[in-house]
N, CA, C and O atoms as a Tinker XYZ file with bonds, in Angstrom:
   420  protein
     1  N    108.701000   86.095000  108.417000    73     2
     2  CA   108.579000   85.045000  109.407000    64     1     3
     3  C    107.406000   85.310000  110.339000    63     2     4     5
     4  O    106.734000   84.375000  110.775000    81     3
     5  N    107.157000   86.579000  110.646000    73     3     6
     6  CA   106.043000   86.907000  111.534000    64     5     7
     7  C    104.718000   86.483000  110.911000    63     6     8     9
     8  O    103.850000   85.941000  111.596000    81     7
     9  N    104.565000   86.727000  109.627000    73     7    10
    10  CA   103.317000   86.375000  108.947000    64     9    11
    11  C    103.092000   84.872000  108.984000    63    10    12    13
    12  O    101.973000   84.420000  109.225000    81    11
    13  N    104.142000   84.094000  108.749000    73    11    14
    14  CA   104.010000   82.638000  108.789000    64    13    15
    15  C    103.597000   82.165000  110.171000    63    14    16    17
    16  O    102.738000   81.293000  110.301000    81    15
    17  N    104.203000   82.733000  111.202000    73    15    18
    18  CA   103.839000   82.357000  112.566000    64    17    19
    19  C    102.388000   82.708000  112.870000    63    18    20    21
    20  O    101.676000   81.923000  113.498000    81    19
    21  N    101.951000   83.874000  112.432000    73    19    22
    22  CA   100.571000   84.287000  112.685000    64    21    23
    23  C     99.572000   83.326000  112.057000    63    22    24    25
    24  O     98.533000   83.032000  112.647000    81    23
    25  N     99.882000   82.839000  110.869000    73    23    26
    26  CA    98.971000   81.919000  110.188000    64    25    27
    27  C     98.954000   80.530000  110.825000    63    26    28    29
    28  O     97.985000   79.789000  110.659000    81    27
    29  N    100.003000   80.171000  111.545000    73    27    30
    30  CA   100.060000   78.853000  112.181000    64    29    31
    31  C     99.314000   78.802000  113.513000    63    30    32    33
    32  O     98.959000   77.722000  113.984000    81    31
    33  N     99.077000   79.952000  114.113000    73    31    34
    34  CA    98.418000   79.985000  115.416000    64    33    35
    35  C     96.907000   79.834000  115.268000    63    34    36    37
    36  O     96.307000   80.366000  114.334000    81    35
    37  N     96.307000   79.105000  116.198000    73    35    38
    38  CA    94.852000   78.967000  116.236000    64    37    39
    39  C     94.316000   80.013000  117.205000    63    38    40    41
    40  O     94.360000   79.827000  118.421000    81    39
    41  N     93.816000   81.101000  116.661000    73    39    42
    42  CA    93.326000   82.200000  117.480000    64    41    43
    43  C     91.802000   82.255000  117.501000    63    42    44    45
    44  O     91.208000   83.306000  117.739000    81    43
    45  N     91.190000   81.120000  117.251000    73    43    46
    46  CA    89.736000   81.060000  117.306000    64    45    47
    47  C     89.278000   81.063000  118.761000    63    46    48    49
    48  O     90.043000   80.744000  119.671000    81    47
    49  N     88.034000   81.427000  118.955000    73    47    50
    50  CA    87.458000   81.483000  120.293000    64    49    51
    51  C     86.189000   80.650000  120.345000    63    50    52    53
    52  O     85.571000   80.353000  119.323000    81    51
    53  N     85.821000   80.286000  121.555000    73    51    54
    54  CA    84.577000   79.551000  121.765000    64    53    55
    55  C     83.740000   80.311000  122.770000    63    54    56    57
    56  O     84.270000   81.001000  123.641000    81    55
    57  N     82.455000   80.183000  122.647000    73    55    58
    58  CA    81.551000   80.806000  123.608000    64    57    59
    59  C     81.248000   79.796000  124.693000    63    58    60    61
    60  O     80.849000   78.663000  124.424000    81    59
    61  N     81.445000   80.227000  125.911000    73    59    62
    62  CA    81.112000   79.366000  127.039000    64    61    63
    63  C     79.656000   79.586000  127.393000    63    62    64    65
    64  O     79.028000   80.527000  126.908000    81    63
    65  N     79.123000   78.725000  128.234000    73    63    66
    66  CA    77.725000   78.843000  128.621000    64    65    67
    67  C     77.451000   80.219000  129.183000    63    66    68    69
    68  O     78.149000   80.692000  130.080000    81    67
    69  N     76.436000   80.848000  128.649000    73    67    70
    70  CA    76.107000   82.191000  129.092000    64    69    71
    71  C     75.266000   82.139000  130.359000    63    70    72    73
    72  O     74.486000   81.211000  130.573000    81    71
    73  N     75.442000   83.139000  131.177000    73    71    74
    74  CA    74.617000   83.246000  132.372000    64    73    75
    75  C     73.294000   83.877000  132.000000    63    74    76    77
    76  O     73.125000   84.397000  130.896000    81    75
    77  N     72.372000   83.828000  132.917000    73    75    78
    78  CA    71.045000   84.390000  132.643000    64    77    79
    79  C     71.049000   85.913000  132.734000    63    78    80    81
    80  O     70.100000   86.568000  132.304000    81    79
    81  N     72.104000   86.465000  133.288000    73    79    82
    82  CA    72.193000   87.922000  133.413000    64    81    83
    83  C     72.515000   88.542000  132.054000    63    82    84    85
    84  O     73.226000   87.959000  131.236000    81    83
    85  N     71.980000   89.722000  131.842000    73    83    86
    86  CA    72.301000   90.467000  130.637000    64    85    87
    87  C     73.597000   91.222000  130.894000    63    86    88    89
    88  O     73.716000   91.961000  131.871000    81    87
    89  N     74.555000   91.031000  130.017000    73    87    90
    90  CA    75.867000   91.635000  130.196000    64    89    91
    91  C     76.166000   92.509000  128.984000    63    90    92    93
    92  O     75.879000   92.131000  127.848000    81    91
    93  N     76.746000   93.681000  129.235000    73    91    94
    94  CA    77.057000   94.573000  128.121000    64    93    95
    95  C     78.422000   94.274000  127.513000    63    94    96    97
    96  O     78.739000   94.788000  126.441000    81    95
    97  N     79.237000   93.452000  128.175000    73    95    98
    98  CA    80.567000   93.117000  127.671000    64    97    99
    99  C     80.447000   92.045000  126.580000    63    98   100   101
   100  O     80.025000   90.925000  126.865000    81    99
   101  N     80.816000   92.378000  125.326000    73    99   102
   102  CA    80.674000   91.399000  124.241000    64   101   103
   103  C     81.637000   90.210000  124.376000    63   102   104   105
   104  O     81.449000   89.187000  123.718000    81   103
   105  N     82.660000   90.340000  125.218000    73   103   106
   106  CA    83.621000   89.253000  125.391000    64   105   107
   107  C     83.293000   88.374000  126.591000    63   106   108   109
   108  O     84.025000   87.427000  126.881000    81   107
   109  N     82.210000   88.673000  127.284000    73   107   110
   110  CA    81.794000   87.862000  128.421000    64   109   111
   111  C     81.488000   86.448000  127.940000    63   110   112   113
   112  O     80.678000   86.263000  127.032000    81   111
   113  N     82.123000   85.466000  128.535000    73   111   114
   114  CA    81.878000   84.081000  128.173000    64   113   115
   115  C     82.649000   83.610000  126.948000    63   114   116   117
   116  O     82.401000   82.508000  126.459000    81   115
   117  N     83.577000   84.414000  126.441000    73   115   118
   118  CA    84.385000   84.034000  125.278000    64   117   119
   119  C     85.745000   83.569000  125.785000    63   118   120   121
   120  O     86.375000   84.224000  126.616000    81   119
   121  N     86.181000   82.427000  125.269000    73   119   122
   122  CA    87.474000   81.876000  125.693000    64   121   123
   123  C     88.246000   81.402000  124.470000    63   122   124   125
   124  O     87.642000   80.987000  123.480000    81   123
   125  N     89.574000   81.458000  124.527000    73   123   126
   126  CA    90.374000   80.961000  123.391000    64   125   127
   127  C     90.224000   79.450000  123.254000    63   126   128   129
   128  O     90.148000   78.727000  124.248000    81   127
   129  N     90.184000   78.993000  122.023000    73   127   130
   130  CA    90.113000   77.557000  121.768000    64   129   131
   131  C     91.419000   76.886000  122.168000    63   130   132   133
   132  O     91.415000   75.809000  122.763000    81   131
   133  N     92.534000   77.527000  121.840000    73   131   134
   134  CA    93.865000   77.018000  122.186000    64   133   135
   135  C     94.588000   78.112000  122.984000    63   134   136   137
   136  O     95.229000   78.984000  122.398000    81   135
   137  N     94.485000   78.067000  124.307000    73   135   138
   138  CA    95.087000   79.127000  125.134000    64   137   139
   139  C     96.591000   79.319000  124.908000    63   138   140   141
   140  O     97.077000   80.449000  124.960000    81   139
   141  N     97.324000   78.250000  124.663000    73   139   142
   142  CA    98.779000   78.386000  124.438000    64   141   143
   143  C     99.077000   79.194000  123.178000    63   142   144   145
   144  O    100.061000   79.933000  123.136000    81   143
   145  N     98.242000   79.061000  122.157000    73   143   146
   146  CA    98.436000   79.850000  120.939000    64   145   147
   147  C     98.196000   81.333000  121.213000    63   146   148   149
   148  O     98.886000   82.187000  120.656000    81   147
   149  N     97.222000   81.641000  122.065000    73   147   150
   150  CA    96.998000   83.039000  122.432000    64   149   151
   151  C     98.173000   83.586000  123.219000    63   150   152   153
   152  O     98.553000   84.744000  123.047000    81   151
   153  N     98.744000   82.770000  124.075000    73   151   154
   154  CA    99.908000   83.202000  124.847000    64   153   155
   155  C    101.096000   83.458000  123.914000    63   154   156   157
   156  O    101.790000   84.466000  124.050000    81   155
   157  N    101.329000   82.542000  122.967000    73   155   158
   158  CA   102.396000   82.737000  121.982000    64   157   159
   159  C    102.143000   83.992000  121.146000    63   158   160   161
   160  O    103.067000   84.753000  120.857000    81   159
   161  N    100.896000   84.198000  120.765000    73   159   162
   162  CA   100.534000   85.377000  119.990000    64   161   163
   163  C    100.845000   86.648000  120.775000    63   162   164   165
   164  O    101.405000   87.598000  120.231000    81   163
   165  N    100.483000   86.661000  122.042000    73   163   166
   166  CA   100.757000   87.826000  122.887000    64   165   167
   167  C    102.259000   88.130000  122.922000    63   166   168   169
   168  O    102.663000   89.288000  122.816000    81   167
   169  N    103.072000   87.098000  123.070000    73   167   170
   170  CA   104.520000   87.294000  123.101000    64   169   171
   171  C    105.052000   87.749000  121.736000    63   170   172   173
   172  O    105.961000   88.576000  121.666000    81   171
   173  N    104.494000   87.217000  120.676000    73   171   174
   174  CA   104.896000   87.628000  119.329000    64   173   175
   175  C    104.568000   89.098000  119.082000    63   174   176   177
   176  O    105.361000   89.822000  118.480000    81   175
   177  N    103.407000   89.533000  119.542000    73   175   178
   178  CA   103.010000   90.935000  119.400000    64   177   179
   179  C    103.991000   91.834000  120.161000    63   178   180   181
   180  O    104.450000   92.846000  119.632000    81   179
   181  N    104.304000   91.460000  121.395000    73   179   182
   182  CA   105.261000   92.251000  122.183000    64   181   183
   183  C    106.625000   92.306000  121.502000    63   182   184   185
   184  O    107.249000   93.365000  121.437000    81   183
   185  N    107.086000   91.166000  120.997000    73   183   186
   186  CA   108.372000   91.100000  120.311000    64   185   187
   187  C    108.386000   92.005000  119.080000    63   186   188   189
   188  O    109.325000   92.774000  118.874000    81   187
   189  N    107.342000   91.904000  118.271000    73   187   190
   190  CA   107.264000   92.701000  117.037000    64   189   191
   191  C    107.174000   94.190000  117.347000    63   190   192   193
   192  O    107.757000   95.007000  116.633000    81   191
   193  N    106.452000   94.550000  118.403000    73   191   194
   194  CA   106.333000   95.954000  118.759000    64   193   195
   195  C    107.669000   96.535000  119.221000    63   194   196   197
   196  O    107.921000   97.727000  119.047000    81   195
   197  N    108.502000   95.718000  119.795000    73   195   198
   198  CA   109.829000   96.181000  120.208000    64   197   199
   199  C    110.823000   96.147000  119.050000    63   198   200   201
   200  O    111.726000   96.980000  118.980000    81   199
   201  N    110.658000   95.189000  118.145000    73   199   202
   202  CA   111.591000   95.015000  117.043000    64   201   203
   203  C    111.370000   96.013000  115.908000    63   202   204   205
   204  O    112.326000   96.607000  115.411000    81   203
   205  N    110.131000   96.198000  115.499000    73   203   206
   206  CA   109.849000   97.047000  114.334000    64   205   207
   207  C    110.399000   98.472000  114.461000    63   206   208   209
   208  O    111.000000   98.963000  113.506000    81   207
   209  N    110.221000   99.150000  115.585000    73   207   210
   210  CA   110.762000  100.512000  115.655000    64   209   211
   211  C    112.289000  100.582000  115.551000    63   210   212   213
   212  O    112.836000  101.630000  115.206000    81   211
   213  N    112.967000   99.496000  115.841000    73   211   214
   214  CA   114.424000   99.478000  115.796000    64   213   215
   215  C    114.963000   98.974000  114.461000    63   214   216   217
   216  O    116.167000   99.029000  114.209000    81   215
   217  N    114.065000   98.484000  113.610000    73   215   218
   218  CA   114.490000   97.964000  112.307000    64   217   219
   219  C    114.905000   99.116000  111.395000    63   218   220   221
   220  O    114.455000  100.250000  111.553000    81   219
   221  N    115.756000   98.801000  110.460000    73   219   222
   222  CA   116.193000   99.823000  109.500000    64   221   223
   223  C    115.027000  100.180000  108.577000    63   222   224   225
   224  O    114.459000   99.303000  107.927000    81   223
   225  N    114.673000  101.454000  108.519000    73   223   226
   226  CA   113.528000  101.866000  107.706000    64   225   227
   227  C    113.674000  101.552000  106.224000    63   226   228   229
   228  O    112.666000  101.398000  105.535000    81   227
   229  N    114.906000  101.452000  105.710000    73   227   230
   230  CA   115.072000  101.195000  104.282000    64   229   231
   231  C    114.755000   99.744000  103.909000    63   230   232   233
   232  O    114.554000   99.452000  102.730000    81   231
   233  N    114.706000   98.830000  104.880000    73   231   234
   234  CA   114.346000   97.438000  104.593000    64   233   235
   235  C    112.836000   97.208000  104.631000    63   234   236   237
   236  O    112.346000   96.233000  104.061000    81   235
   237  N    112.111000   98.078000  105.284000    73   235   238
   238  CA   110.686000   97.839000  105.521000    64   237   239
   239  C    109.779000   98.021000  104.306000    63   238   240   241
   240  O    108.845000   97.236000  104.146000    81   239
   241  N    110.002000   99.006000  103.446000    73   239   242
   242  CA   109.027000   99.261000  102.371000    64   241   243
   243  C    108.687000   98.061000  101.483000    63   242   244   245
   244  O    107.543000   97.936000  101.047000    81   243
   245  N    109.631000   97.196000  101.210000    73   243   246
   246  CA   109.293000   96.073000  100.318000    64   245   247
   247  C    108.384000   95.046000  100.989000    63   246   248   249
   248  O    107.763000   94.232000  100.306000    81   247
   249  N    108.301000   95.076000  102.324000    73   247   250
   250  CA   107.426000   94.147000  103.048000    64   249   251
   251  C    106.175000   94.822000  103.592000    63   250   252   253
   252  O    105.268000   94.143000  104.074000    81   251
   253  N    106.113000   96.126000  103.522000    73   251   254
   254  CA   105.018000   96.870000  104.152000    64   253   255
   255  C    103.647000   96.446000  103.634000    63   254   256   257
   256  O    102.758000   96.134000  104.426000    81   255
   257  N    103.469000   96.430000  102.337000    73   255   258
   258  CA   102.138000   96.104000  101.800000    64   257   259
   259  C    101.734000   94.673000  102.121000    63   258   260   261
   260  O    100.562000   94.404000  102.385000    81   259
   261  N    102.686000   93.761000  102.103000    73   259   262
   262  CA   102.389000   92.358000  102.425000    64   261   263
   263  C    101.972000   92.231000  103.882000    63   262   264   265
   264  O    100.965000   91.595000  104.191000    81   263
   265  N    102.748000   92.838000  104.779000    73   263   266
   266  CA   102.456000   92.748000  106.204000    64   265   267
   267  C    101.128000   93.410000  106.539000    63   266   268   269
   268  O    100.308000   92.827000  107.249000    81   267
   269  N    100.909000   94.606000  106.043000    73   267   270
   270  CA    99.670000   95.323000  106.341000    64   269   271
   271  C     98.464000   94.557000  105.802000    63   270   272   273
   272  O     97.454000   94.425000  106.493000    81   271
   273  N     98.564000   94.058000  104.583000    73   271   274
   274  CA    97.451000   93.298000  104.007000    64   273   275
   275  C     97.133000   92.063000  104.849000    63   274   276   277
   276  O     95.968000   91.795000  105.142000    81   275
   277  N     98.166000   91.311000  105.239000    73   275   278
   278  CA    97.941000   90.106000  106.038000    64   277   279
   279  C     97.355000   90.429000  107.407000    63   278   280   281
   280  O     96.503000   89.694000  107.907000    81   279
   281  N     97.804000   91.519000  108.013000    73   279   282
   282  CA    97.252000   91.910000  109.311000    64   281   283
   283  C     95.784000   92.302000  109.196000    63   282   284   285
   284  O     94.990000   92.011000  110.090000    81   283
   285  N     95.426000   92.957000  108.107000    73   283   286
   286  CA    94.019000   93.317000  107.890000    64   285   287
   287  C     93.181000   92.066000  107.679000    63   286   288   289
   288  O     92.087000   91.951000  108.233000    81   287
   289  N     93.682000   91.133000  106.888000    73   287   290
   290  CA    92.952000   89.875000  106.658000    64   289   291
   291  C     92.755000   89.125000  107.974000    63   290   292   293
   292  O     91.653000   88.669000  108.278000    81   291
   293  N     93.824000   89.001000  108.745000    73   291   294
   294  CA    93.739000   88.262000  110.006000    64   293   295
   295  C     92.867000   88.991000  111.033000    63   294   296   297
   296  O     92.148000   88.347000  111.796000    81   295
   297  N     92.923000   90.310000  111.058000    73   295   298
   298  CA    92.066000   91.041000  111.998000    64   297   299
   299  C     90.598000   90.930000  111.601000    63   298   300   301
   300  O     89.717000   90.971000  112.460000    81   299
   301  N     90.332000   90.792000  110.313000    73   299   302
   302  CA    88.951000   90.575000  109.858000    64   301   303
   303  C     88.470000   89.188000  110.243000    63   302   304   305
   304  O     87.298000   88.993000  110.567000    81   303
   305  N     89.377000   88.232000  110.207000    73   303   306
   306  CA    89.040000   86.855000  110.576000    64   305   307
   307  C     88.863000   86.712000  112.086000    63   306   308   309
   308  O     88.045000   85.914000  112.545000    81   307
   309  N     89.630000   87.487000  112.858000    73   307   310
   310  CA    89.594000   87.432000  114.323000    64   309   311
   311  C     89.412000   88.845000  114.876000    63   310   312   313
   312  O     90.349000   89.397000  115.452000    81   311
   313  N     88.223000   89.447000  114.716000    73   311   314
   314  CA    88.048000   90.859000  115.068000    64   313   315
   315  C     88.197000   91.183000  116.554000    63   314   316   317
   316  O     88.446000   92.337000  116.900000    81   315
   317  N     88.051000   90.208000  117.429000    73   315   318
   318  CA    88.160000   90.514000  118.858000    64   317   319
   319  C     89.579000   90.329000  119.393000    63   318   320   321
   320  O     89.820000   90.524000  120.585000    81   319
   321  N     90.513000   89.956000  118.529000    73   319   322
   322  CA    91.910000   89.771000  118.940000    64   321   323
   323  C     92.641000   91.094000  118.719000    63   322   324   325
   324  O     93.016000   91.431000  117.596000    81   323
   325  N     92.835000   91.829000  119.800000    73   323   326
   326  CA    93.374000   93.188000  119.702000    64   325   327
   327  C     94.834000   93.233000  119.265000    63   326   328   329
   328  O     95.296000   94.271000  118.791000    81   327
   329  N     95.558000   92.153000  119.411000    73   327   330
   330  CA    96.967000   92.137000  119.021000    64   329   331
   331  C     97.183000   92.457000  117.554000    63   330   332   333
   332  O     98.219000   93.013000  117.188000    81   331
   333  N     96.219000   92.114000  116.707000    73   331   334
   334  CA    96.354000   92.435000  115.286000    64   333   335
   335  C     96.339000   93.941000  115.060000    63   334   336   337
   336  O     97.057000   94.455000  114.202000    81   335
   337  N     95.518000   94.646000  115.833000    73   335   338
   338  CA    95.450000   96.099000  115.705000    64   337   339
   339  C     96.737000   96.739000  116.243000    63   338   340   341
   340  O     97.198000   97.753000  115.719000    81   339
   341  N     97.303000   96.148000  117.277000    73   339   342
   342  CA    98.569000   96.646000  117.807000    64   341   343
   343  C     99.693000   96.453000  116.787000    63   342   344   345
   344  O    100.517000   97.345000  116.583000    81   343
   345  N     99.718000   95.277000  116.147000    73   343   346
   346  CA   100.723000   95.026000  115.115000    64   345   347
   347  C    100.532000   95.957000  113.925000    63   346   348   349
   348  O    101.500000   96.456000  113.350000    81   347
   349  N     99.288000   96.182000  113.567000    73   347   350
   350  CA    98.989000   97.081000  112.448000    64   349   351
   351  C     99.446000   98.501000  112.761000    63   350   352   353
   352  O     99.988000   99.184000  111.892000    81   351
   353  N     99.233000   98.947000  113.990000    73   351   354
   354  CA    99.702000  100.270000  114.398000    64   353   355
   355  C    101.228000  100.362000  114.269000    63   354   356   357
   356  O    101.757000  101.350000  113.761000    81   355
   357  N    101.929000   99.318000  114.738000    73   355   358
   358  CA   103.395000   99.311000  114.642000    64   357   359
   359  C    103.850000   99.325000  113.191000    63   358   360   361
   360  O    104.803000  100.023000  112.842000    81   359
   361  N    103.168000   98.552000  112.339000    73   359   362
   362  CA   103.528000   98.504000  110.920000    64   361   363
   363  C    103.283000   99.863000  110.259000    63   362   364   365
   364  O    104.103000  100.324000  109.465000    81   363
   365  N    102.172000  100.493000  110.582000    73   363   366
   366  CA   101.876000  101.790000  109.981000    64   365   367
   367  C    102.818000  102.876000  110.505000    63   366   368   369
   368  O    103.156000  103.809000  109.776000    81   367
   369  N    103.239000  102.757000  111.753000    73   367   370
   370  CA   104.250000  103.690000  112.266000    64   369   371
   371  C    105.558000  103.543000  111.495000    63   370   372   373
   372  O    106.224000  104.535000  111.199000    81   371
   373  N    105.921000  102.312000  111.173000    73   371   374
   374  CA   107.125000  102.089000  110.364000    64   373   375
   375  C    106.940000  102.653000  108.957000    63   374   376   377
   376  O    107.874000  103.216000  108.384000    81   375
   377  N    105.741000  102.504000  108.402000    73   375   378
   378  CA   105.463000  103.086000  107.082000    64   377   379
   379  C    105.660000  104.603000  107.127000    63   378   380   381
   380  O    106.225000  105.196000  106.208000    81   379
   381  N    105.192000  105.207000  108.195000    73   379   382
   382  CA   105.365000  106.648000  108.353000    64   381   383
   383  C    106.844000  106.993000  108.496000    63   382   384   385
   384  O    107.320000  107.964000  107.907000    81   383
   385  N    107.558000  106.210000  109.268000    73   383   386
   386  CA   108.993000  106.459000  109.513000    64   385   387
   387  C    109.812000  106.396000  108.215000    63   386   388   389
   388  O    110.764000  107.156000  108.041000    81   387
   389  N    109.440000  105.500000  107.320000    73   387   390
   390  CA   110.196000  105.357000  106.072000    64   389   391
   391  C    109.519000  106.102000  104.909000    63   390   392   393
   392  O    109.868000  105.889000  103.748000    81   391
   393  N    108.546000  106.977000  105.227000    73   391   394
   394  CA   107.853000  107.789000  104.224000    64   393   395
   395  C    107.189000  106.937000  103.132000    63   394   396   397
   396  O    107.168000  107.318000  101.961000    81   395
   397  N    106.656000  105.798000  103.527000    73   395   398
   398  CA   106.038000  104.860000  102.585000    64   397   399
   399  C    104.871000  105.478000  101.826000    63   398   400   401
   400  O    104.683000  105.204000  100.641000    81   399
   401  N    104.088000  106.312000  102.506000    73   399   402
   402  CA   102.895000  106.872000  101.884000    64   401   403
   403  C    103.112000  108.264000  101.290000    63   402   404   405
   404  O    102.163000  108.884000  100.809000    81   403
   405  N    104.336000  108.756000  101.319000    73   403   406
   406  CA   104.575000  110.082000  100.763000    64   405   407
   407  C    104.584000  110.025000   99.235000    63   406   408   409
   408  O    104.829000  108.972000   98.647000    81   407
   409  N    104.321000  111.140000   98.613000    73   407   410
   410  CA   104.291000  111.198000   97.146000    64   409   411
   411  C    105.667000  110.951000   96.538000    63   410   412   413
   412  O    105.771000  110.477000   95.407000    81   411
   413  N    106.705000  111.266000   97.272000    73   411   414
   414  CA   108.067000  111.131000   96.767000    64   413   415
   415  C    108.604000  109.705000   96.874000    63   414   416   417
   416  O    109.597000  109.363000   96.231000    81   415
   417  N    107.950000  108.878000   97.682000    73   415   418
   418  CA   108.476000  107.509000   97.913000    64   417   419
   419  C    108.224000  106.583000   96.761000    63   418   420
   420  O    108.606000  105.414000   96.814000    81   419
């Protein structure tokens, strides 16, 4: 369900008029196209970060590769949206918890 929700959100950004000053911040003048979708995304990230560590580790392995792959695809599409990296960290922590990458798994 999380993956479906992520694909429905518009997390694109627009560049606002730049000032004449040179700024070292690459996000200066960048704004979300749909601010409500970013707000929903933020809440979804918080929810998933609280839910995943409490989930049963034996249910996670069959979804791990799908979730990780989709998070990588979406983070590549939206590289400045840090929530994807936070979700990926949570997913990889769950992979570690259920020994997903061990030779015995």
